[in-house]
Amino acid sequence: MKVAFTSDNIAGASDSVFKAMMEAAQGDAMPYGNDDGTAQVTRMLSELFECEVDAFLVSTGTAANVLSISALTPPWGSVLCHSESHLLNDECTAPEFYTNGARFVGISGADAKMDPDQLKKLVSQKIGDVHSCQPSVVSLSQVTEVGSVYSLDEIRAISDVAKTAGLPVHMDGARFANALLALGCTPAEMTWKAGVDIVSFGATKNGVMAAEAIVVFKQSLENKGISSEQVAKELGYRRKRGGHLHSKMRLLSSQMIAYLTDDLWRTNATHANAMMALLQEGLKAVPGVKINTPAQANMLFCTLPLPMIDHLQAEGFGFYGGRWEEGVIRLVTSFRTPKEGVEAFIKSARQFATK
Amino acid sequence: MKVAFTSDNIAGASDSVFKAMMEAAQGDAMPYGNDDGTAQVTRMLSELFECEVDAFLVSTGTAANVLSISALTPPWGSVLCHSESHLLNDECTAPEFYTNGARFVGISGADAKMDPDQLKKLVSQKIGDVHSCQPSVVSLSQVTEVGSVYSLDEIRAISDVAKTAGLPVHMDGARFANALLALGCTPAEMTWKAGVDIVSFGATKNGVMAAEAIVVFKQSLENKGISSEQVAKELGYRRKRGGHLHSKMRLLSSQMIAYLTDDLWRTNATHANAMMALLQEGLKAVPGVKINTPAQANMLFCTLPLPMIDHLQAEGFGFYGGRWEEGVIRLVTSFRTPKEGVEAFIKSARQFATK
Amino acid sequence: MKVAFTSDNIAGASDSVFKAMMEAAQGDAMPYGNDDGTAQVTRMLSELFECEVDAFLVSTGTAANVLSISALTPPWGSVLCHSESHLLNDECTAPEFYTNGARFVGISGADAKMDPDQLKKLVSQKIGDVHSCQPSVVSLSQVTEVGSVYSLDEIRAISDVAKTAGLPVHMDGARFANALLALGCTPAEMTWKAGVDIVSFGATKNGVMAAEAIVVFKQSLENKGISSEQVAKELGYRRKRGGHLHSKMRLLSSQMIAYLTDDLWRTNATHANAMMALLQEGLKAVPGVKINTPAQANMLFCTLPLPMIDHLQAEGFGFYGGRWEEGVIRLVTSFRTPKEGVEAFIKSARQFATK
Amino acid sequence: MKVAFTSDNIAGASDSVFKAMMEAAQGDAMPYGNDDGTAQVTRMLSELFECEVDAFLVSTGTAANVLSISALTPPWGSVLCHSESHLLNDECTAPEFYTNGARFVGISGADAKMDPDQLKKLVSQKIGDVHSCQPSVVSLSQVTEVGSVYSLDEIRAISDVAKTAGLPVHMDGARFANALLALGCTPAEMTWKAGVDIVSFGATKNGVMAAEAIVVFKQSLENKGISSEQVAKELGYRRKRGGHLHSKMRLLSSQMIAYLTDDLWRTNATHANAMMALLQEGLKAVPGVKINTPAQANMLFCTLPLPMIDHLQAEGFGFYGGRWEEGVIRLVTSFRTPKEGVEAFIKSARQFATK
């Protein structure tokens, strides 16, 4: 049996998600987020995060990230994120577009996690100098782009720097659930309790077709002297002028409700992470395979001998390679990755290595 | 039985559409439009329009409109559209945002159709004068915002002015199918054969949850000396930086395929238009009701005595009022509007008028 | 003797202005507005306007206008100005560029003055509706584009509407001095005392080579709940990112100081207005000449028989024609227009008319 | 005698420059660049550069840089420049603003000169991938931000990479004349003959109050398949919508003419460079002073013992320090720096070091 580890966005949707979408396609509902489902989503997210939130549904992760940030930075601001972040590497110039031309500044740090010391240095440079962009937002990715996961202490180390500088903190949570399960903590602990003010709460990569929520922790923003009412107002207008206000919003709200019901998000991420653990464990034992960054969630970067890569691809396994250093490949598991597929991949690699 | 004529976006999706979505949620598919379905959509649209097209799927009509136009105007261009157009009245400042600050200039004209003479005057003003924005695109809405439909001759009168001025023509086809059936012509006749170069081909208002296609008539653009390859390239980057490139594109492609299969678009629009014809016919006979613009498709603006409006709303009928001149209400039928609902509305209005 | 009435920007600079520039070219001075002269300009403007102001020097009127407005509107705002205003007709798409895509909405009204009733209607439409741009700034031109001047009551009628709606008022004062002398009031009376919050204080058209001041009436803004500190901060960053922060700012400050010294601004505008009064008086008596809008300051639109226009141009007189209705020409006088030139023009017109 | 080495923008203007400005302030001239002087500037620059050029005058270096680049990159482009470049460090977010949100990517390299190998790697990454910004322009600073000067071979190494990738090359020539004299070559050799397509030809830092020319080498662009006519057209509109089209353009053209007359630019830069050579030579001999980057033109970064810095400032010498690593100061000479001042500075430093 062959399986693809190309990305978690190649998998479709969980059964309960498309059933919910199907039901949402029936009957009438008020458009543009005035449907009952959208209000329910906000309530469910408030419950999930154990605090009052504002929520804005959009259909892509790019939109969730750049809209979130655009509501927090002036056009002369600088947004501090890791130099390997999605924002700087995979969203074309959407970040500049939505912020009307803010600067996105890459911070280095091991395992694609920002180094708090370097961040500290940058947030205090040239403050008030009109010749320089002004630090305005800190954005971190959880899971990171190399598959590592910030510990709660690591998040706090970043958010403490931001707090001291009076800056809001955004979390790109495209793989929020996978990270959360890796840490074994609550959504609140991984976000506002650790100093995060706004999160792109991703669902699309974890069992949903297209639904992401911008979740605003109102009190967190207020604690930094930022009006959450103003942020919410801006997000409303910015979402519309970005063309991201769906008329049949129930398409998004129904998916998100299903995702949040009966802990589907948890079940799905648990499976994806478990498959990755199995995969990583198996690969470690294969001669010639080097684990680059230990996978904590559902994504792994490892280095394989080139002939082994050729062999695996010839066998029909799917994954990305040829984009990074020689021999580096990326493997991603999803809520739907079959255990047999993982085992087949390991077996095939092992056989090739030991033949 | 009570029914809502609030908008065609309050209805959900046709059965075949959500079945297609459900199937699309199974298995793996390459992301970002590299799925088989997306290629199929382009083929089906080429067939529908009887010419080679480029197609770009997005999930909102706002995105379809502003992306289309953004690929055709420089930031110092002016986009000429009717002063009552959606672009100028219902999309916040998305038009300015996506065009990086072009000017949207309202042209007047009866029944929300641009007056070709006024257009002619404007397209030749201050050409080459750096102090003035430069005419760059003509955009017309078919169905218009008041429910009228441009005849083929009327479209040609507009596009001839554009052609003489060397300008591309965009059609906002949020209700494309409803207009087409009103005219009883082919998609090709209503578009490129009448001088339209790019169309926002709407499906969301006619039986789909969220799917619109930007359809580029390649030869039409080339005939005006505009590189269709450049336009397609721009649309690719602009869609991504707008956050409108769906990872699980099959969600959109599956809907569009279902919409184009077995003439679903035609069946749905036929029903919606028929219900409007019935509704209009009935209302004409109600004392005190004034038809403002004769409905040719599925939308009607009419003026009712205020007590009649109150009565109908109290009876549970849904529609928009209070936004325009006193007594003006808007009625919209959809692919799903029940005949019994239309009859009940007429009956209720008539009873009130004659009691 | 032949003379040009083409525009007041064809004249150079007053003697004291270029003497001041010459002196400013000597020795060292701190760059970017940290020179003594720049601080002095702010003090002089505070004195002139009898209140505490923030001042930002730029070298073009376009920059002064669009920067002023950009600090007061969000990108989803609408700026209400006359449909014949410079903003809508002569600044390319600078307004949209600097505001990151706000909408500029034309208000009609006789003599290029906004009709307060129409303004009133527009400022209260669709408030809070994300589908619509949101009224954010009112901008009026004093002198207007057709040479008329708002009376103090007329300014107040506009600013009262703005105040009720909570909107700041900007004045495009490219010909500020000419308007002021027409009204015979104080700078304070024509601005903040009449409800104006920020003014583009023009000097370039009245005896200076290139210097305009954005003047912010701090208390006025505060009275509307707008933080003047925030506006000043934004103007600092926006000026820099617009490329309008001069390194050798003393070039601008020296001109503005000379302009404000010994009432040069008043002397120059008095002459320009007097020449226009003479010109208008003379033309009124010429058979066949029609005054379109009575000139109150230094600009006049009038209609002449076409052969008379040809004759005057053949005689060597300079002015703009052929841009408006048939036979309409524009005549502008400046601080340097010679009385003999005015008399020669009238004489030539009269001779042609009566030959 | 005390002297300031703060920057070359603290000096005023050469005598012939302000005399030219004074003359330009007399009489009438057509506005907006339609004066005779502006046409003359283009002719003089064509002669200076020994080829046909288009020239656009603006009043700040920021405007010259960002306008130049904005005409060459789409909003999804990436502009490759040194990570210590002015574009990335001293122009706020003007680069993003004018390019409507392109990405500015820092390239490393010794002495603030881009490393051609790193450039080579970056210009070929992710071409055609909509998820990534697309390399569109290469921009180098001559003199660099640390006072070094690219040799002709070094420029060619950069421009060859750009040429192979089909990218245009921009030169930030804020200190163009100083670099040219350091190399001892012709303007043509340092620009289009070495593969540069467009240059910000700076004059403000070298004896002029406020005048910079964007110089477009038409044939160079055409050779890369870029329409120079399109670039010129864009620059016209972009300058206007940036608010940088001066009405009394003769203020700028007169300065530029004076600058280009009788080799004033050469005389001024010769002096500035000579003073720096003297200064550097003297400082080298002072115990405790470390030259960081050998000055080739008129700017030097060196490291001094902190007490020596305090001493020199207490003595009244002006320069920037405290912005970089501990003890690093920047010294800049200008066309007007007095030899006695340089000698006094050296003497003071030496006395302190040896007391």
Short mmCIF file of N, CA, C and O in Angstrom, two decimals, chain C residues 211-288:
data_model
loop_
_atom_site.label_atom_id
_atom_site.label_comp_id
_atom_site.label_asym_id
_atom_site.label_seq_id
_atom_site.Cartn_x
_atom_site.Cartn_y
_atom_site.Cartn_z
N ALA C 211 7.27 75.25 -0.94
CA ALA C 211 7.12 75.04 0.51
C ALA C 211 5.65 75.12 0.88
O ALA C 211 4.96 76.09 0.55
N GLU C 212 5.21 74.06 1.51
CA GLU C 212 3.83 73.99 1.99
C GLU C 212 3.91 73.46 3.42
O GLU C 212 4.77 72.65 3.74
N ALA C 213 3.01 73.92 4.25
CA ALA C 213 2.99 73.43 5.63
C ALA C 213 1.68 72.72 5.92
O ALA C 213 0.60 73.25 5.64
N ILE C 214 1.80 71.49 6.44
CA ILE C 214 0.62 70.85 7.01
C ILE C 214 0.48 71.41 8.42
O ILE C 214 1.40 71.25 9.23
N VAL C 215 -0.61 72.09 8.69
CA VAL C 215 -0.80 72.71 10.01
C VAL C 215 -1.93 71.99 10.74
O VAL C 215 -3.06 71.92 10.26
N VAL C 216 -1.57 71.43 11.88
CA VAL C 216 -2.53 70.65 12.67
C VAL C 216 -2.99 71.47 13.87
O VAL C 216 -2.16 71.90 14.68
N PHE C 217 -4.28 71.70 13.96
CA PHE C 217 -4.81 72.43 15.12
C PHE C 217 -5.09 71.40 16.21
O PHE C 217 -6.12 70.70 16.20
N LYS C 218 -4.18 71.33 17.15
CA LYS C 218 -4.19 70.24 18.11
C LYS C 218 -5.47 70.19 18.94
O LYS C 218 -6.10 69.13 19.09
N GLN C 219 -5.86 71.35 19.46
CA GLN C 219 -7.03 71.35 20.33
C GLN C 219 -8.30 70.98 19.57
O GLN C 219 -9.18 70.32 20.11
N SER C 220 -8.37 71.42 18.32
CA SER C 220 -9.54 71.11 17.50
C SER C 220 -9.72 69.61 17.36
O SER C 220 -10.84 69.08 17.48
N LEU C 221 -8.62 68.93 17.08
CA LEU C 221 -8.71 67.47 16.96
C LEU C 221 -9.12 66.84 18.28
O LEU C 221 -9.99 65.97 18.34
N GLU C 222 -8.47 67.29 19.35
CA GLU C 222 -8.78 66.73 20.67
C GLU C 222 -10.26 66.90 21.00
O GLU C 222 -10.88 65.99 21.57
N ASN C 223 -10.81 68.05 20.60
CA ASN C 223 -12.22 68.28 20.88
C ASN C 223 -13.14 67.27 20.19
O ASN C 223 -14.29 67.10 20.59
N LYS C 224 -12.62 66.65 19.14
CA LYS C 224 -13.41 65.62 18.45
C LYS C 224 -13.02 64.23 18.90
O LYS C 224 -13.42 63.23 18.31
N GLY C 225 -12.21 64.17 19.96
CA GLY C 225 -11.82 62.86 20.46
C GLY C 225 -10.74 62.20 19.62
O GLY C 225 -10.52 61.00 19.71
N ILE C 226 -10.06 63.00 18.80
CA ILE C 226 -8.97 62.47 17.99
C ILE C 226 -7.66 62.90 18.64
O ILE C 226 -7.46 64.08 18.92
N SER C 227 -6.77 61.95 18.87
CA SER C 227 -5.51 62.27 19.53
C SER C 227 -4.59 63.03 18.58
O SER C 227 -4.14 62.50 17.57
N SER C 228 -4.29 64.27 18.92
CA SER C 228 -3.41 65.07 18.05
C SER C 228 -1.99 64.52 18.11
O SER C 228 -1.23 64.64 17.15
N GLU C 229 -1.65 63.90 19.21
CA GLU C 229 -0.33 63.29 19.35
C GLU C 229 -0.18 62.15 18.34
O GLU C 229 0.84 62.00 17.67
N GLN C 230 -1.24 61.35 18.24
CA GLN C 230 -1.24 60.24 17.28
C GLN C 230 -1.15 60.77 15.84
O GLN C 230 -0.41 60.23 15.01
N VAL C 231 -1.90 61.83 15.56
CA VAL C 231 -1.88 62.40 14.21
C VAL C 231 -0.47 62.92 13.89
O VAL C 231 0.06 62.68 12.80
N ALA C 232 0.13 63.59 14.85
CA ALA C 232 1.48 64.12 14.62
C ALA C 232 2.48 62.99 14.41
O ALA C 232 3.35 63.05 13.54
N LYS C 233 2.33 61.96 15.21
CA LYS C 233 3.23 60.81 15.08
C LYS C 233 3.08 60.17 13.69
O LYS C 233 4.06 59.89 13.01
N GLU C 234 1.85 59.98 13.29
CA GLU C 234 1.59 59.39 11.97
C GLU C 234 2.17 60.26 10.86
O GLU C 234 2.77 59.76 9.91
N LEU C 235 1.97 61.58 10.99
CA LEU C 235 2.47 62.47 9.94
C LEU C 235 3.99 62.36 9.82
O LEU C 235 4.54 62.42 8.71
N GLY C 236 4.66 62.19 10.95
CA GLY C 236 6.11 62.02 10.91
C GLY C 236 6.51 60.79 10.11
O GLY C 236 7.34 60.86 9.20
N TYR C 237 5.90 59.67 10.42
CA TYR C 237 6.24 58.44 9.70
C TYR C 237 5.75 58.47 8.26
O TYR C 237 6.42 58.04 7.34
N ARG C 238 4.55 58.97 8.07
CA ARG C 238 3.98 58.98 6.71
C ARG C 238 4.79 59.92 5.79
O ARG C 238 4.96 59.63 4.61
N ARG C 239 5.24 61.05 6.33
CA ARG C 239 6.05 61.95 5.50
C ARG C 239 7.34 61.25 5.07
O ARG C 239 7.75 61.33 3.92
N LYS C 240 7.95 60.55 6.02
CA LYS C 240 9.20 59.87 5.68
C LYS C 240 8.97 58.77 4.65
O LYS C 240 9.67 58.67 3.66
N ARG C 241 7.95 57.93 4.89
CA ARG C 241 7.75 56.82 3.95
C ARG C 241 7.20 57.29 2.61
O ARG C 241 7.26 56.57 1.62
N GLY C 242 6.71 58.52 2.58
CA GLY C 242 6.33 59.12 1.30
C GLY C 242 7.52 59.73 0.58
O GLY C 242 7.39 60.22 -0.54
N GLY C 243 8.68 59.72 1.24
CA GLY C 243 9.88 60.31 0.63
C GLY C 243 9.87 61.84 0.68
O GLY C 243 10.56 62.50 -0.08
N HIS C 244 9.09 62.39 1.60
CA HIS C 244 8.95 63.84 1.66
C HIS C 244 9.67 64.50 2.83
O HIS C 244 9.43 65.66 3.12
N LEU C 245 10.50 63.74 3.52
CA LEU C 245 11.29 64.35 4.59
C LEU C 245 12.62 64.83 3.99
O LEU C 245 13.50 64.03 3.70
N HIS C 246 12.73 66.12 3.78
CA HIS C 246 13.94 66.68 3.18
C HIS C 246 15.11 66.60 4.15
O HIS C 246 14.96 66.90 5.33
N SER C 247 16.27 66.21 3.65
CA SER C 247 17.45 66.21 4.51
C SER C 247 17.85 67.66 4.81
O SER C 247 18.02 68.01 5.97
N LYS C 248 17.97 68.46 3.79
CA LYS C 248 18.28 69.88 4.04
C LYS C 248 16.97 70.65 4.18
O LYS C 248 16.59 71.45 3.33
N MET C 249 16.31 70.37 5.29
CA MET C 249 14.98 70.94 5.52
C MET C 249 15.00 72.47 5.52
O MET C 249 14.00 73.12 5.25
N ARG C 250 16.17 73.03 5.83
CA ARG C 250 16.25 74.50 5.89
C ARG C 250 15.90 75.13 4.55
O ARG C 250 15.55 76.31 4.49
N LEU C 251 16.00 74.35 3.45
CA LEU C 251 15.56 74.90 2.17
C LEU C 251 14.07 75.26 2.28
O LEU C 251 13.64 76.31 1.80
N LEU C 252 13.30 74.41 2.91
CA LEU C 252 11.87 74.67 3.07
C LEU C 252 11.60 75.66 4.20
O LEU C 252 10.80 76.59 4.05
N SER C 253 12.27 75.45 5.32
CA SER C 253 11.98 76.32 6.47
C SER C 253 12.36 77.76 6.18
O SER C 253 11.65 78.68 6.57
N SER C 254 13.47 77.96 5.46
CA SER C 254 13.88 79.35 5.17
C SER C 254 12.84 80.05 4.30
O SER C 254 12.54 81.23 4.51
N GLN C 255 12.29 79.32 3.34
CA GLN C 255 11.26 79.93 2.49
C GLN C 255 10.02 80.27 3.31
O GLN C 255 9.43 81.34 3.15
N MET C 256 9.64 79.35 4.18
CA MET C 256 8.41 79.58 4.94
C MET C 256 8.60 80.73 5.93
O MET C 256 7.68 81.54 6.14
N ILE C 257 9.78 80.80 6.51
CA ILE C 257 10.05 81.93 7.43
C ILE C 257 9.94 83.25 6.69
O ILE C 257 9.30 84.20 7.16
N ALA C 258 10.56 83.31 5.51
CA ALA C 258 10.49 84.55 4.74
C ALA C 258 9.04 84.88 4.37
O ALA C 258 8.62 86.04 4.39
N TYR C 259 8.30 83.84 4.07
CA TYR C 259 6.90 84.01 3.67
C TYR C 259 6.06 84.58 4.81
O TYR C 259 5.14 85.38 4.60
N LEU C 260 6.41 84.17 6.03
CA LEU C 260 5.64 84.61 7.19
C LEU C 260 6.17 85.89 7.80
O LEU C 260 5.57 86.46 8.71
N THR C 261 7.32 86.33 7.32
CA THR C 261 7.95 87.53 7.89
C THR C 261 7.41 88.80 7.23
O THR C 261 7.24 88.85 6.01
N ASP C 262 7.17 89.80 8.05
CA ASP C 262 6.68 91.09 7.55
C ASP C 262 5.45 90.93 6.65
O ASP C 262 5.30 91.67 5.66
N ASP C 263 4.64 89.95 6.97
CA ASP C 263 3.39 89.76 6.21
C ASP C 263 3.58 89.63 4.71
O ASP C 263 2.73 90.07 3.92
N LEU C 264 4.67 89.01 4.29
CA LEU C 264 4.89 88.84 2.85
C LEU C 264 3.70 88.14 2.21
O LEU C 264 3.25 88.49 1.12
N TRP C 265 3.21 87.11 2.89
CA TRP C 265 2.05 86.37 2.36
C TRP C 265 0.88 87.30 2.07
O TRP C 265 0.17 87.15 1.08
N ARG C 266 0.69 88.26 2.97
CA ARG C 266 -0.44 89.18 2.84
C ARG C 266 -0.20 90.15 1.67
O ARG C 266 -1.09 90.38 0.85
N THR C 267 1.01 90.69 1.63
CA THR C 267 1.36 91.62 0.56
C THR C 267 1.19 90.97 -0.81
O THR C 267 0.61 91.55 -1.73
N ASN C 268 1.71 89.76 -0.91
CA ASN C 268 1.65 89.07 -2.20
C ASN C 268 0.23 88.76 -2.63
O ASN C 268 -0.15 88.98 -3.79
N ALA C 269 -0.57 88.24 -1.69
CA ALA C 269 -1.94 87.89 -2.05
C ALA C 269 -2.77 89.13 -2.32
O ALA C 269 -3.67 89.13 -3.17
N THR C 270 -2.48 90.20 -1.59
CA THR C 270 -3.20 91.45 -1.83
C THR C 270 -3.01 91.89 -3.28
O THR C 270 -3.96 92.27 -3.98
N HIS C 271 -1.77 91.81 -3.73
CA HIS C 271 -1.48 92.21 -5.11
C HIS C 271 -2.19 91.29 -6.10
O HIS C 271 -2.85 91.76 -7.04
N ALA C 272 -2.08 90.00 -5.90
CA ALA C 272 -2.69 89.05 -6.83
C ALA C 272 -4.20 89.27 -6.91
O ALA C 272 -4.77 89.32 -8.01
N ASN C 273 -4.83 89.42 -5.75
CA ASN C 273 -6.28 89.63 -5.73
C ASN C 273 -6.65 90.96 -6.40
O ASN C 273 -7.64 91.05 -7.13
N ALA C 274 -5.86 91.98 -6.14
CA ALA C 274 -6.14 93.30 -6.72
C ALA C 274 -6.05 93.23 -8.24
O ALA C 274 -6.88 93.81 -8.96
N MET C 275 -5.05 92.52 -8.73
CA MET C 275 -4.90 92.40 -10.18
C MET C 275 -6.10 91.66 -10.78
O MET C 275 -6.57 91.99 -11.86
N MET C 276 -6.57 90.65 -10.05
CA MET C 276 -7.73 89.92 -10.55
C MET C 276 -8.97 90.80 -10.54
O MET C 276 -9.77 90.77 -11.49
N ALA C 277 -9.12 91.59 -9.50
CA ALA C 277 -10.28 92.49 -9.43
C ALA C 277 -10.27 93.44 -10.62
O ALA C 277 -11.30 93.68 -11.28
N LEU C 278 -9.10 93.96 -10.91
CA LEU C 278 -8.92 94.87 -12.04
C LEU C 278 -9.26 94.16 -13.35
O LEU C 278 -9.99 94.68 -14.20
N LEU C 279 -8.74 92.96 -13.46
CA LEU C 279 -8.94 92.17 -14.67
C LEU C 279 -10.42 91.86 -14.87
O LEU C 279 -10.97 92.02 -15.97
N GLN C 280 -11.07 91.45 -13.80
CA GLN C 280 -12.47 91.07 -13.87
C GLN C 280 -13.35 92.28 -14.20
O GLN C 280 -14.24 92.20 -15.05
N GLU C 281 -13.02 93.37 -13.53
CA GLU C 281 -13.77 94.61 -13.76
C GLU C 281 -13.68 95.00 -15.23
O GLU C 281 -14.68 95.34 -15.87
N GLY C 282 -12.48 94.93 -15.75
CA GLY C 282 -12.26 95.30 -17.15
C GLY C 282 -12.97 94.36 -18.11
O GLY C 282 -13.60 94.80 -19.08
N LEU C 283 -12.90 93.06 -17.83
CA LEU C 283 -13.50 92.08 -18.75
C LEU C 283 -15.02 92.18 -18.78
O LEU C 283 -15.66 91.94 -19.80
N LYS C 284 -15.59 92.51 -17.61
CA LYS C 284 -17.05 92.64 -17.53
C LYS C 284 -17.57 93.63 -18.56
O LYS C 284 -18.68 93.47 -19.09
N ALA C 285 -16.76 94.63 -18.80
CA ALA C 285 -17.18 95.69 -19.72
C ALA C 285 -16.92 95.35 -21.17
O ALA C 285 -17.26 96.12 -22.07
N VAL C 286 -16.30 94.20 -21.42
CA VAL C 286 -16.00 93.83 -22.81
C VAL C 286 -17.19 93.07 -23.40
O VAL C 286 -17.59 92.03 -22.85
N PRO C 287 -17.75 93.54 -24.48
CA PRO C 287 -18.88 92.86 -25.11
C PRO C 287 -18.50 91.42 -25.49
O PRO C 287 -17.42 91.20 -26.03
N GLY C 288 -19.37 90.49 -25.20
CA GLY C 288 -19.14 89.09 -25.60
C GLY C 288 -18.46 88.27 -24.53
O GLY C 288 -18.41 87.05 -24.62
#
